Coordinates of C-alpha atoms and ligand atoms in Angstrom, one line a residue:
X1 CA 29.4 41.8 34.2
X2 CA 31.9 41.2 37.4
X3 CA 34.0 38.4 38.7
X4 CA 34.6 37.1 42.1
X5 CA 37.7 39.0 42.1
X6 CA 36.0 42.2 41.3
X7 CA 33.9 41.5 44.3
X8 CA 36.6 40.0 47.2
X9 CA 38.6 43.7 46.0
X10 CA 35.7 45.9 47.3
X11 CA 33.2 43.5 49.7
X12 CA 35.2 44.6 52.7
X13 CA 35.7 48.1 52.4
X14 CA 35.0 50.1 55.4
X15 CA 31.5 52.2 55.4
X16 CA 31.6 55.3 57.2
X17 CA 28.9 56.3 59.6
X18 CA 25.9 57.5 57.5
X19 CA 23.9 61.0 57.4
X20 CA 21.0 62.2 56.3
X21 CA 20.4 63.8 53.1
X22 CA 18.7 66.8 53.9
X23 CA 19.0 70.0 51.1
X24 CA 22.1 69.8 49.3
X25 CA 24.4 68.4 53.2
X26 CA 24.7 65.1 54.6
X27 CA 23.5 65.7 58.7
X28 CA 23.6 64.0 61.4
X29 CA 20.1 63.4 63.2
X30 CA 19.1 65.6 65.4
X31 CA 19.1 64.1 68.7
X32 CA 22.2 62.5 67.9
X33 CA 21.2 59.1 68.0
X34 CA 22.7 56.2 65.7
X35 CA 22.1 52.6 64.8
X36 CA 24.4 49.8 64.4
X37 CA 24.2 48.2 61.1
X38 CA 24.3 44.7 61.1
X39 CA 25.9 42.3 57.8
X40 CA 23.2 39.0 58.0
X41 CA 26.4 37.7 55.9
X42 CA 28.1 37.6 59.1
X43 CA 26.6 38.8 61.8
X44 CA 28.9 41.6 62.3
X45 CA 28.4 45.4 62.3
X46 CA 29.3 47.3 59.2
X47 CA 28.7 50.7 59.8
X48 CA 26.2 53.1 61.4
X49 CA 23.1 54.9 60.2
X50 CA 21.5 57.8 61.8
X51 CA 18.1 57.4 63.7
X52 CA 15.7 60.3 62.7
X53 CA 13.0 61.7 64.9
X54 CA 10.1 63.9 64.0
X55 CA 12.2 66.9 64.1
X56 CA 14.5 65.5 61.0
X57 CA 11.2 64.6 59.3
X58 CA 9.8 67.9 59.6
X59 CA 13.1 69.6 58.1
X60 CA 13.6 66.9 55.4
X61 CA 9.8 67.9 54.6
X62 CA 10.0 71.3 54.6
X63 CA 12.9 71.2 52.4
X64 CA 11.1 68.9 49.9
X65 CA 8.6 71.9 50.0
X66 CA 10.5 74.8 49.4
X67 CA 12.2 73.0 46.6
X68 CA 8.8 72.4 45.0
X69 CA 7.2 75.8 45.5
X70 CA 10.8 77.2 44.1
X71 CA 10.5 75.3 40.8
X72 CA 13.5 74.5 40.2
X73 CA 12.8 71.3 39.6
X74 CA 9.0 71.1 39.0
X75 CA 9.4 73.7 36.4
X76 CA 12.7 72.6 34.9
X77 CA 11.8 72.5 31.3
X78 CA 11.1 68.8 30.1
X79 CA 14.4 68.1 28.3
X80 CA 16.5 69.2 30.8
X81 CA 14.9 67.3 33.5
X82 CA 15.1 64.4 31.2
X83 CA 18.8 64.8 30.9
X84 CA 19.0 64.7 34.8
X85 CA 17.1 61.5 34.8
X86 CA 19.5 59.8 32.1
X87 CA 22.6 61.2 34.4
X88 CA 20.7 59.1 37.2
X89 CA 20.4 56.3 35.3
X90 CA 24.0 56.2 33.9
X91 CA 25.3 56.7 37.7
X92 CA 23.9 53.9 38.6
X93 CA 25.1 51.8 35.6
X94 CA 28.6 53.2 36.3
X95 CA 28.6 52.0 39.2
X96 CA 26.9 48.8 39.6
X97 CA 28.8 45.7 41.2
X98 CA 29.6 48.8 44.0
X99 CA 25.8 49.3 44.5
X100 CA 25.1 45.7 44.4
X101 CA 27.7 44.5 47.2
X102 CA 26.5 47.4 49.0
X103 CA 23.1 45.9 49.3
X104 CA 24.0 42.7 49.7
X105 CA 26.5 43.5 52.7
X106 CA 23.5 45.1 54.2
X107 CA 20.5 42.9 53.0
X108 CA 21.6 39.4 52.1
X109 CA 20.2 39.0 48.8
X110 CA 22.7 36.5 46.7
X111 CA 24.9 38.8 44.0
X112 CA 23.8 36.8 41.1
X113 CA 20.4 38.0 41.5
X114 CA 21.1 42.0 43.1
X115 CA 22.9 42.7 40.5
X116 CA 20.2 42.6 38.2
X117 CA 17.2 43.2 40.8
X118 CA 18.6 45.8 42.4
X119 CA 21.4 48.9 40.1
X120 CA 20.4 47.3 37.3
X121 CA 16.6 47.4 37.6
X122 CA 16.5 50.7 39.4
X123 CA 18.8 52.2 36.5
X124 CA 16.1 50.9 33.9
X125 CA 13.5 52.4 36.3
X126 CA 14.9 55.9 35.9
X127 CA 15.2 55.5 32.4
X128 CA 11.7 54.4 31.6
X129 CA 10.5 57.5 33.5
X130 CA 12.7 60.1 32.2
X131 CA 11.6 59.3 28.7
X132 CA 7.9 59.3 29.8
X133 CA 8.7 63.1 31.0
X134 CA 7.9 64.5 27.6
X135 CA 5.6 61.3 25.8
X136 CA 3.3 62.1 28.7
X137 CA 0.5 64.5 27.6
X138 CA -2.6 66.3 29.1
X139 CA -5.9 65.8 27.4
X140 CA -8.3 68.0 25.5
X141 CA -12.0 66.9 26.3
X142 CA -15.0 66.6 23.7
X143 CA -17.3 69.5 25.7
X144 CA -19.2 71.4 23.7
X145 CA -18.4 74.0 21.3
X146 CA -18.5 77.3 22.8
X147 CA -16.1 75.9 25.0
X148 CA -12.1 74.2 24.8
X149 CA -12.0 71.7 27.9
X150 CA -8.5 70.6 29.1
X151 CA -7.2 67.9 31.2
X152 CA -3.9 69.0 33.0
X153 CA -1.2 66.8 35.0
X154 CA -0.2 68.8 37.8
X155 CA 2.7 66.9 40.1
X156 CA 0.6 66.5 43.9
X157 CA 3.5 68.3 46.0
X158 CA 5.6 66.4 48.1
X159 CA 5.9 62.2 48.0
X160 CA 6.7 60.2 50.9
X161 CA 7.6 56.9 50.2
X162 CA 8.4 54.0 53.0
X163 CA 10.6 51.3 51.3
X164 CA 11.4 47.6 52.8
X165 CA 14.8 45.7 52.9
X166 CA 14.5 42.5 50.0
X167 CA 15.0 45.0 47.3
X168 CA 15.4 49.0 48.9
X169 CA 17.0 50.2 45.6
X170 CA 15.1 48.5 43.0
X171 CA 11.7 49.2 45.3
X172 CA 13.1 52.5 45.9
X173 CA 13.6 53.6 42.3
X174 CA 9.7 52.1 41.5
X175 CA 8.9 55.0 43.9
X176 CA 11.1 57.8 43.6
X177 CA 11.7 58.0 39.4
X178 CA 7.8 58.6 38.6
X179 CA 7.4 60.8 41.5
X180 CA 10.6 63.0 40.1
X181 CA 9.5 62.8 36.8
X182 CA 5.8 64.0 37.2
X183 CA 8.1 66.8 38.8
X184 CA 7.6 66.5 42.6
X185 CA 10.1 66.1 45.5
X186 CA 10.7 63.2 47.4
X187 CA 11.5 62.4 51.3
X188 CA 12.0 58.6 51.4
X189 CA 12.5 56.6 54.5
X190 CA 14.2 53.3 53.6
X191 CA 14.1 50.5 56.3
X192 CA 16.5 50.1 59.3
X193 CA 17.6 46.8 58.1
X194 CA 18.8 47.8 54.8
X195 CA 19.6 51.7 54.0
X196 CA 22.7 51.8 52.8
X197 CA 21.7 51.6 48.8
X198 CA 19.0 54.5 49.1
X199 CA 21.9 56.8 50.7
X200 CA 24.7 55.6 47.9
X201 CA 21.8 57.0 45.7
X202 CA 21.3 60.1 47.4
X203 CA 24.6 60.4 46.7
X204 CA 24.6 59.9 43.0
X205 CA 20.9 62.4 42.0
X206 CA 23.1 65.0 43.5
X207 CA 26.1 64.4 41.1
X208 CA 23.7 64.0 38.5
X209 CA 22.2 67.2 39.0
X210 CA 19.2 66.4 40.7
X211 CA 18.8 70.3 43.0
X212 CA 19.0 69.7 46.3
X213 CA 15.9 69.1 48.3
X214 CA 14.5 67.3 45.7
X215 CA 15.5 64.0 47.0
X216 CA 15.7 64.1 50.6
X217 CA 16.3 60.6 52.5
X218 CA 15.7 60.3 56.4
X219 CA 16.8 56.8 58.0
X220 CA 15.8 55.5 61.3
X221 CA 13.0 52.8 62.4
X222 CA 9.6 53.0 61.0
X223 CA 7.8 53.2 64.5
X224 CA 9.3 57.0 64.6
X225 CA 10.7 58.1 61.7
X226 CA 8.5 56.7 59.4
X227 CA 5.1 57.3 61.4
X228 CA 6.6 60.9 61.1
X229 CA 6.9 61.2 57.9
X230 CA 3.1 59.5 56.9
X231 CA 1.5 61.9 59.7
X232 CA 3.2 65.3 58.7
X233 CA 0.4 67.4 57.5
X234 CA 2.8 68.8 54.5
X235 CA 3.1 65.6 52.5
X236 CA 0.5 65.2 50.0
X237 CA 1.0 61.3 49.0
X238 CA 2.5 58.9 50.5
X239 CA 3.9 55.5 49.1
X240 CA 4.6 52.6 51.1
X241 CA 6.1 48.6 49.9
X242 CA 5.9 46.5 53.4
X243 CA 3.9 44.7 55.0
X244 CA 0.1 44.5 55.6
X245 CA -0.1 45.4 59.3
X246 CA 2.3 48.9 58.6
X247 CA 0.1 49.3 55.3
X248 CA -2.9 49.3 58.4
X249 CA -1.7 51.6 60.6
X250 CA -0.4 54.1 57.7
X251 CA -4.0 54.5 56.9
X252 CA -5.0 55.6 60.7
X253 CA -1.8 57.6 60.5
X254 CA -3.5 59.6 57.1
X255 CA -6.5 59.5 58.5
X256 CA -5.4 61.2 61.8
X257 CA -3.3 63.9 59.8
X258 CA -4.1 65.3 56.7
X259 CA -5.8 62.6 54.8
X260 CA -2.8 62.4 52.6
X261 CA -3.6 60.0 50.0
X262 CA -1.6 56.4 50.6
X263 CA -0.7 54.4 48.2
X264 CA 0.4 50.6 49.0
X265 CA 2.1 47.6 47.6
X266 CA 1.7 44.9 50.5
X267 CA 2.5 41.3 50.9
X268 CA 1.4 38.2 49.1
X269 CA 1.0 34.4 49.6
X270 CA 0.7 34.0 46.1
X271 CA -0.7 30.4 44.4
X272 CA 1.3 28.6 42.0
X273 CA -0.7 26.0 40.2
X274 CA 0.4 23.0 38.3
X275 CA -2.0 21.1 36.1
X276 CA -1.7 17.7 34.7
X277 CA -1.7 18.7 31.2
X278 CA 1.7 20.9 32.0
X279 CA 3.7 20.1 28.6
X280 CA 7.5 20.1 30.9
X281 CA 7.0 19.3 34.5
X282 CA 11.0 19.1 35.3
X283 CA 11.5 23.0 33.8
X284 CA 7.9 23.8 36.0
X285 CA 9.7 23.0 38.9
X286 CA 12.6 24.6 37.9
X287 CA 11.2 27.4 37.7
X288 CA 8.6 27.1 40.5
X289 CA 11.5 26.6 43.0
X290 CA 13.3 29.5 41.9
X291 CA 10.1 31.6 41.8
X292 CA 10.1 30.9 45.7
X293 CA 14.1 30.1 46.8
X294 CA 15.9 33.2 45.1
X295 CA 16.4 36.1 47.7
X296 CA 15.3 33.8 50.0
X297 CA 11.6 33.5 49.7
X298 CA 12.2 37.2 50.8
X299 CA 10.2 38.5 47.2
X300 CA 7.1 40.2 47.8
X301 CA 5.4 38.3 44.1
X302 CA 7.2 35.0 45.8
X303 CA 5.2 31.8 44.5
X304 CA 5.0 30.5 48.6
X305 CA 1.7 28.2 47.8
X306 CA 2.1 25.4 45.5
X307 CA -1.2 23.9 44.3
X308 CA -0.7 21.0 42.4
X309 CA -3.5 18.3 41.2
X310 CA -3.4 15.1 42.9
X311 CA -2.7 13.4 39.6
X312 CA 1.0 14.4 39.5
X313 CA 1.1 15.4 43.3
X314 CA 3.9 12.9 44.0
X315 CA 5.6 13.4 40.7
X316 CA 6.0 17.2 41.0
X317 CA 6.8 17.0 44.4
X318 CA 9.6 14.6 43.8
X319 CA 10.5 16.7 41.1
X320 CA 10.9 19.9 43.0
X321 CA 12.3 18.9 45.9
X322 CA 15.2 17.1 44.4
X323 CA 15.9 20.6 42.5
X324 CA 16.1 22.7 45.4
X325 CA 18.3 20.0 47.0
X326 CA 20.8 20.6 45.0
X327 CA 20.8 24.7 45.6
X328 CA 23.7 25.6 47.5
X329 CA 23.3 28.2 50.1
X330 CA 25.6 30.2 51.6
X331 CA 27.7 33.9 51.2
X332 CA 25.5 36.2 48.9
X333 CA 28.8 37.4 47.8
X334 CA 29.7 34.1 46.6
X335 CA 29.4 33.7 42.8
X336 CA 28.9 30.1 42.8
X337 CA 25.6 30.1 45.6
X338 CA 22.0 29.9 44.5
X339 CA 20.2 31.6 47.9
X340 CA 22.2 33.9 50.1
X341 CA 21.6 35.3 53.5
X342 CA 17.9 35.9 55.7
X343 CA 17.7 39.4 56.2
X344 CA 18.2 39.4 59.9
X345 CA 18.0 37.0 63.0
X346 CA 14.9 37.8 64.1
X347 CA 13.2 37.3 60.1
X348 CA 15.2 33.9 60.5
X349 CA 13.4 32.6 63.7
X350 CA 9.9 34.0 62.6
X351 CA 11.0 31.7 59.0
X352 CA 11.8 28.9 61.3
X353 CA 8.4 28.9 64.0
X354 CA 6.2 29.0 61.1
X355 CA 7.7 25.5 59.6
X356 CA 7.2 24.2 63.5
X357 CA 3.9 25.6 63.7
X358 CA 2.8 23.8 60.6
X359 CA 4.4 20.6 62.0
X360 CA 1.9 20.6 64.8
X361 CA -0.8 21.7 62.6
X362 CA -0.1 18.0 60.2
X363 CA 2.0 19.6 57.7
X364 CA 4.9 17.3 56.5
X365 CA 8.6 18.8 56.2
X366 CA 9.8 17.3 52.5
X367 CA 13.4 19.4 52.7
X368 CA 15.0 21.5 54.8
X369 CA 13.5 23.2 57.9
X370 CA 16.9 23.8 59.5
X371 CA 19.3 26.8 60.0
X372 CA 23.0 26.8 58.5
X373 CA 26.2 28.2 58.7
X374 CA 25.8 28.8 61.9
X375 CA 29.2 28.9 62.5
X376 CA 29.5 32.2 60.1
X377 CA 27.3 34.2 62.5
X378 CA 25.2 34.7 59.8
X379 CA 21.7 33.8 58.9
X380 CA 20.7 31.0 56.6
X381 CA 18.2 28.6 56.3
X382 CA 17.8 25.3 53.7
X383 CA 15.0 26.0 51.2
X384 CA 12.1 24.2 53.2
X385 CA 8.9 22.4 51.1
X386 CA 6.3 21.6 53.2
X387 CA 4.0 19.4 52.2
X388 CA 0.0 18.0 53.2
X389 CA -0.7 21.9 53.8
X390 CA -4.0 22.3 54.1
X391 CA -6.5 25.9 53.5
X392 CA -6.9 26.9 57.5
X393 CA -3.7 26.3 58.6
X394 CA -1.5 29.3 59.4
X395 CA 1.5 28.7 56.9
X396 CA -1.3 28.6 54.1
X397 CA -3.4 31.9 55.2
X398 CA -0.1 34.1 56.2
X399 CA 3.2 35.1 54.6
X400 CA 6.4 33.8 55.9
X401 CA 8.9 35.5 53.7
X402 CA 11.0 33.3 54.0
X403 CA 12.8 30.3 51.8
X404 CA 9.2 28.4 52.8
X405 CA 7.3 26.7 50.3
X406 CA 3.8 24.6 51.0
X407 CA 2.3 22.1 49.0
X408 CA -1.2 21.1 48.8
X409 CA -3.7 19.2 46.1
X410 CA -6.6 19.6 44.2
X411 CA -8.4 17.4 42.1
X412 CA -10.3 19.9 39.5
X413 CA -10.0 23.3 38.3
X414 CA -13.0 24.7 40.7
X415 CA -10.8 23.5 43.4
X416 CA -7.9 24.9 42.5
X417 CA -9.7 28.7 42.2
X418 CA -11.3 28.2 45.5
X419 CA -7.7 27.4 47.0
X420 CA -5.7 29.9 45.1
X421 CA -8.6 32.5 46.0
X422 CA -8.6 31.1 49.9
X423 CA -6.6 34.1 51.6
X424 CA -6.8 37.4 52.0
X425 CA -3.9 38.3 49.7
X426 CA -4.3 39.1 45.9
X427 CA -0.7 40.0 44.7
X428 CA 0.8 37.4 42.1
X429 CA -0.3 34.1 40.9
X430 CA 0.8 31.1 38.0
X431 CA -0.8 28.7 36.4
X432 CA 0.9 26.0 34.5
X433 CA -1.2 24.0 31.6
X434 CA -0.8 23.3 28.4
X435 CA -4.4 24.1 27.9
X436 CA -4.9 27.7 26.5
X437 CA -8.8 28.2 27.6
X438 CA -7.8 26.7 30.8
X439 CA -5.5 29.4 31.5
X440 CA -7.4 31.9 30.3
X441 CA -10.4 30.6 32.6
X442 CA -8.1 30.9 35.5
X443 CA -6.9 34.4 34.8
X444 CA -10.8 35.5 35.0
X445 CA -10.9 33.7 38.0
X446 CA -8.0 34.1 40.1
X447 CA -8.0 37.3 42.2
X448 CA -4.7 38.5 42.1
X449 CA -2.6 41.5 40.0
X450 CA -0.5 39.3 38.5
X451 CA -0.8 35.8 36.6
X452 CA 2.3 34.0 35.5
X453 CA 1.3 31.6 32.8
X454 CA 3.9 29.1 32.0
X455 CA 6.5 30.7 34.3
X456 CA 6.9 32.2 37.2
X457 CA 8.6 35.6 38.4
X458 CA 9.1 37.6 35.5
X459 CA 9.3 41.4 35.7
X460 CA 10.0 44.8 33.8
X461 CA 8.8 48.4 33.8
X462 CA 6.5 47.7 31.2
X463 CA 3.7 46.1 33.1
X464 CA 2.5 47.9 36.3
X465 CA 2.4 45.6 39.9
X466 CA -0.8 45.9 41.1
X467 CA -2.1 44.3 44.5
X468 CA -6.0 43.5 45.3
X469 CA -7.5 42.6 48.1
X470 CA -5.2 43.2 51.0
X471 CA -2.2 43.2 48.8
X472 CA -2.5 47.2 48.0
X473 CA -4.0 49.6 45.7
X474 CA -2.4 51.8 42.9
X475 CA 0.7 50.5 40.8
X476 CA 4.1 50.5 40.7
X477 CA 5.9 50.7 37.6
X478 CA 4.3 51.0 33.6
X479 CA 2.8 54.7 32.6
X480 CA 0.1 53.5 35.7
X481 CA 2.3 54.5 38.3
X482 CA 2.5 57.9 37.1
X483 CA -0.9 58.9 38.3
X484 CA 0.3 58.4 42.2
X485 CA 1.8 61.5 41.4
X486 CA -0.2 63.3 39.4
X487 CA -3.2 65.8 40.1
X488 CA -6.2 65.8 37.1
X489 CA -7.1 69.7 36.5
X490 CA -9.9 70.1 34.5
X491 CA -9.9 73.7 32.6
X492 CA -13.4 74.9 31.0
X493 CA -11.8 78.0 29.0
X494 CA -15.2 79.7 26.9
X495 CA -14.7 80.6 23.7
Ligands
NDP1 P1 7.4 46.4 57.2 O1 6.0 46.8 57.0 O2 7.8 46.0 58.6 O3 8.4 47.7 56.9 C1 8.3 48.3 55.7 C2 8.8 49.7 55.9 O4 7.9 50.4 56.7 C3 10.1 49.9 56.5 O5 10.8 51.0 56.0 C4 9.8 50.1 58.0 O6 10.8 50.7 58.7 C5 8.5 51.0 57.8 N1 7.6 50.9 59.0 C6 7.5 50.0 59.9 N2 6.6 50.3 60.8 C7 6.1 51.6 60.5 C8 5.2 52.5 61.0 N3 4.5 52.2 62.1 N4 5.0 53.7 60.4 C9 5.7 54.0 59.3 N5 6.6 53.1 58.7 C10 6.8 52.0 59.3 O7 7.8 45.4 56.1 P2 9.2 44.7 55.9 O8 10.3 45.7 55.9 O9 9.3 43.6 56.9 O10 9.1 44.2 54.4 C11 8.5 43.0 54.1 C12 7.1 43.2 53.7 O11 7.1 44.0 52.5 C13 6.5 41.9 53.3 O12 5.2 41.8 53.7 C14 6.5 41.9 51.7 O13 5.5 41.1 51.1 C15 6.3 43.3 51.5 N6 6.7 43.7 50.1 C16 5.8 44.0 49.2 C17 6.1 44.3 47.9 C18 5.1 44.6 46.9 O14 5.5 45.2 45.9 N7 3.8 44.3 47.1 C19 7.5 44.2 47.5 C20 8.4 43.9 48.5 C21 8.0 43.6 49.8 P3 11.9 49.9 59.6 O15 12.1 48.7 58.9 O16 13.0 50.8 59.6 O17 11.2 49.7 60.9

């Protein structure tokens, strides 16, 4: 693990301006523009990323493309590919309190958690992937017997894949390791407001003998380089993590190009519900507060809607909110802090107006609602329960990502479906009863690609994340991701 010591030694170290990784050399963009990056530990600038245009795209495309049509990579033999992989993985691992104060200079996320969420979850990612590179297997079909019928894999080409800023290498590795490991290239366009972990990366595929142009990694702001990259014509599938309202326009963007295919992991409001029966309400709340407050509130599965029946309303809510009263807040580089930094000023005040709004709409502020640590230039806010939410108001139907969680009753289990099933997200869910058919009930019922039961926010490669409704199609992570990236080829061969 790390100490604070091992953390004050290298949290200050100065970042150079950063390139583009474009082939096997680090470039500048083309039009010689840069962007300040800004700490939300502090406020102050850390370094510089490059602003891509479509010009930077198009090379960082084309490069992806020669790479592929080469073969050096998508016909590297299994094993050795594999080995690569590992070397990825083991990078990573060797070097993981550097990655994680990276990200957290640049995104906020408290250390405790980054650590984990972020080297060491995207080092597990590249793991699980390189040993599905030869456990993966094509199919032979039961046709009839003058023929043999085959079902290939064939890797689709060239990936694009938009990344946001709560967990960029974690998020990252979801999208890039399949990808690689079905044998395509990559171009991946990681946010403006948190690159810096995606380039360290860059770095590392290349010293782990990834060939150049496999991985190639264009920064800059989504409204160019990104709408760039999900309009080239070259760029077969393309796979996004953001919000709804991006995940809309990529679609016009595919539809006005190519008709590449688009795969999307979007946002969530998801419900968390308690029931009356719950066997241990203090560790529900425990956990329910954490399953919001970590990063935060800036997790896309974040448990933002409490539903809890009216039985044990005031109960719970005392329960939870004297919990997160005690969470300190405060430098994400700081050991001892629960909940570090917002990711930038203006995700701060959009955290902030939606608490106001649902003021004025009858909602009642229980704790927090209030910036801190002003005086560090930085940007924090208390963890925030609002409670007497009720289904039309704005706080319940959209997602604040933010350290913002509402409360709101229901007397019976219909009611609690309705609510949990009253927006037009459908990406994680929990439900807390000791009941066994009641839970199993509500996982029929709930609309959503993830249930917690009895806990809230647990995660691994092993189970894919899914959204429904307007929370996204396809998966991330599990042997489901892999056919993002894959092509079916059906072979009739007569005998
Ligand atoms: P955005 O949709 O604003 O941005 C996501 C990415 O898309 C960024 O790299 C951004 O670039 C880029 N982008 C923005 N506009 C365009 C455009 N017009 N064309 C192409 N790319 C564009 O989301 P946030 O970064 O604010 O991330 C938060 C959202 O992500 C939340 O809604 C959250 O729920 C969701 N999320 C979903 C997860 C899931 O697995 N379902 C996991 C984590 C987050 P730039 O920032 O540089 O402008």
């Amino acid at each position: 693990m790390y100490n604070q010591q091992e953390i004050d030694k290298i949290r200050y170290n100065s970042i150079p301006e950063q390139k583009l990784l474009i082939g096997s050399k680090w470039v500048k963009a083309k039009q010689g523009k840069i962007q300040n990056i800004i700490s939300p530990i502090n406020g102050e600038k850390i370094s510089e990323i490059q602003v891509s245009d479509e010009a930077d795209v198009d090379e960082a495309v084309k490069s992806s493309r020669a790479i592929f049509e080469e073969g050096q990579w998508s016909n590297m033999p299994p094993a050795a590919k594999k080995k690569v992989m590992h070397k990825i993985a083991d990078l990573i691992e060797g070097n993981m309190l550097e990655l994680a104060v990276l990200g957290v200079r640049d995104n906020g996320t408290e250390i405790n958690m980054a650590y984990k969420a972020e080297p060491g979850s995207a080092a597990e990612t590249f793991r699980y992937y390189a040993e599905a590179i030869d456990k993966v297997y094509g199919e032979i079909s039961n046709t009839s017997n003058d023929f043999v019928g085959l079902i290939q894999r064939e890797p689709v080409g060239v990936v694009g894949a938009i990344v946001p800023w709560n967990f960029p290498l974690m998020i990252g590795a979801w999208k890039i390791a399949p990808a690689l490991a079905m044998g395509n290239s990559v171009v991946i366009k990681p946010s403006e407001a948190a690159s810096l972990s995606i380039l360290r990366l860059g770095e590392i595929c290349l010293e782990a003998g990834l060939p150049p142009g496999t991985l190639n990694i264009v920064t800059g702001n989504g409204r160019t380089a990104g709408q760039a990259l999900a309009r080239h014509m070259d760029v077969d599938v393309l796979t996004f993590t953001g919000s709804g309202n991006t995940g809309r326009q990529l679609l016009e963007y595919s539809a006005q190009s190519n008709m590449k295919r688009v795969y999307q992991e979007l946002g969530g409001k998801s419900p968390n519900i308690i029931f009356s029966d719950t066997d241990n309400l203090e560790e529900a709340a425990k956990v329910s507060a954490m399953g919001i407050f970590r990063n935060s509130g800036e997790v896309c599965v974040a448990g933002s809607r409490l539903l809890v029946e009216d039985k044990i309303h005031d109960e719970f809510l005392n329960l939870i909110s004297n919990f997160s009263s005690k969470l300190k807040i405060g430098d994400p580089l700081d050991i001892q802090n629960d909940v570090g930094a917002i990711n930038s000023e203006s995700q701060l005040q959009s955290d902030m107006n939606f608490v106001k709004k649902a003021e004025t709409e009858g909602g009642i502020v229980e704790l927090g609602g209030k910036r801190v640590h002003k005086e560090t230039g930085g940007f924090y806010m208390e963890p925030t329960i609002v409670s007497s939410v009720k289904k039309d108001m704005d706080i319940f139907q959209n997602e604040v990502f933010g350290p913002v969680l509402t409360v709101t009753s229901f007397s019976n289990e219909e009611e609690a479906v309705q609510l949990a099933n009253g927006t037009s997200f459908g990406l994680a869910s929990g439900v807390w009863t000791a009941n066994l058919s009641r839970a199993h009930r509500m996982i029929k019922k709930i609309k959503a690609g993830t249930v917690f039961v009895n806990t809230y926010g647990g995660s691994d490669n092993t189970l894919p994340l899914t959204g429904v409704k307007q929370s996204g199609n396809g998966s991330d992570k599990s042997l489901h991701a892999l056919d993002k990236f894959t092509d079916l080829k059906s072979v009739w061969m007569k005998l």
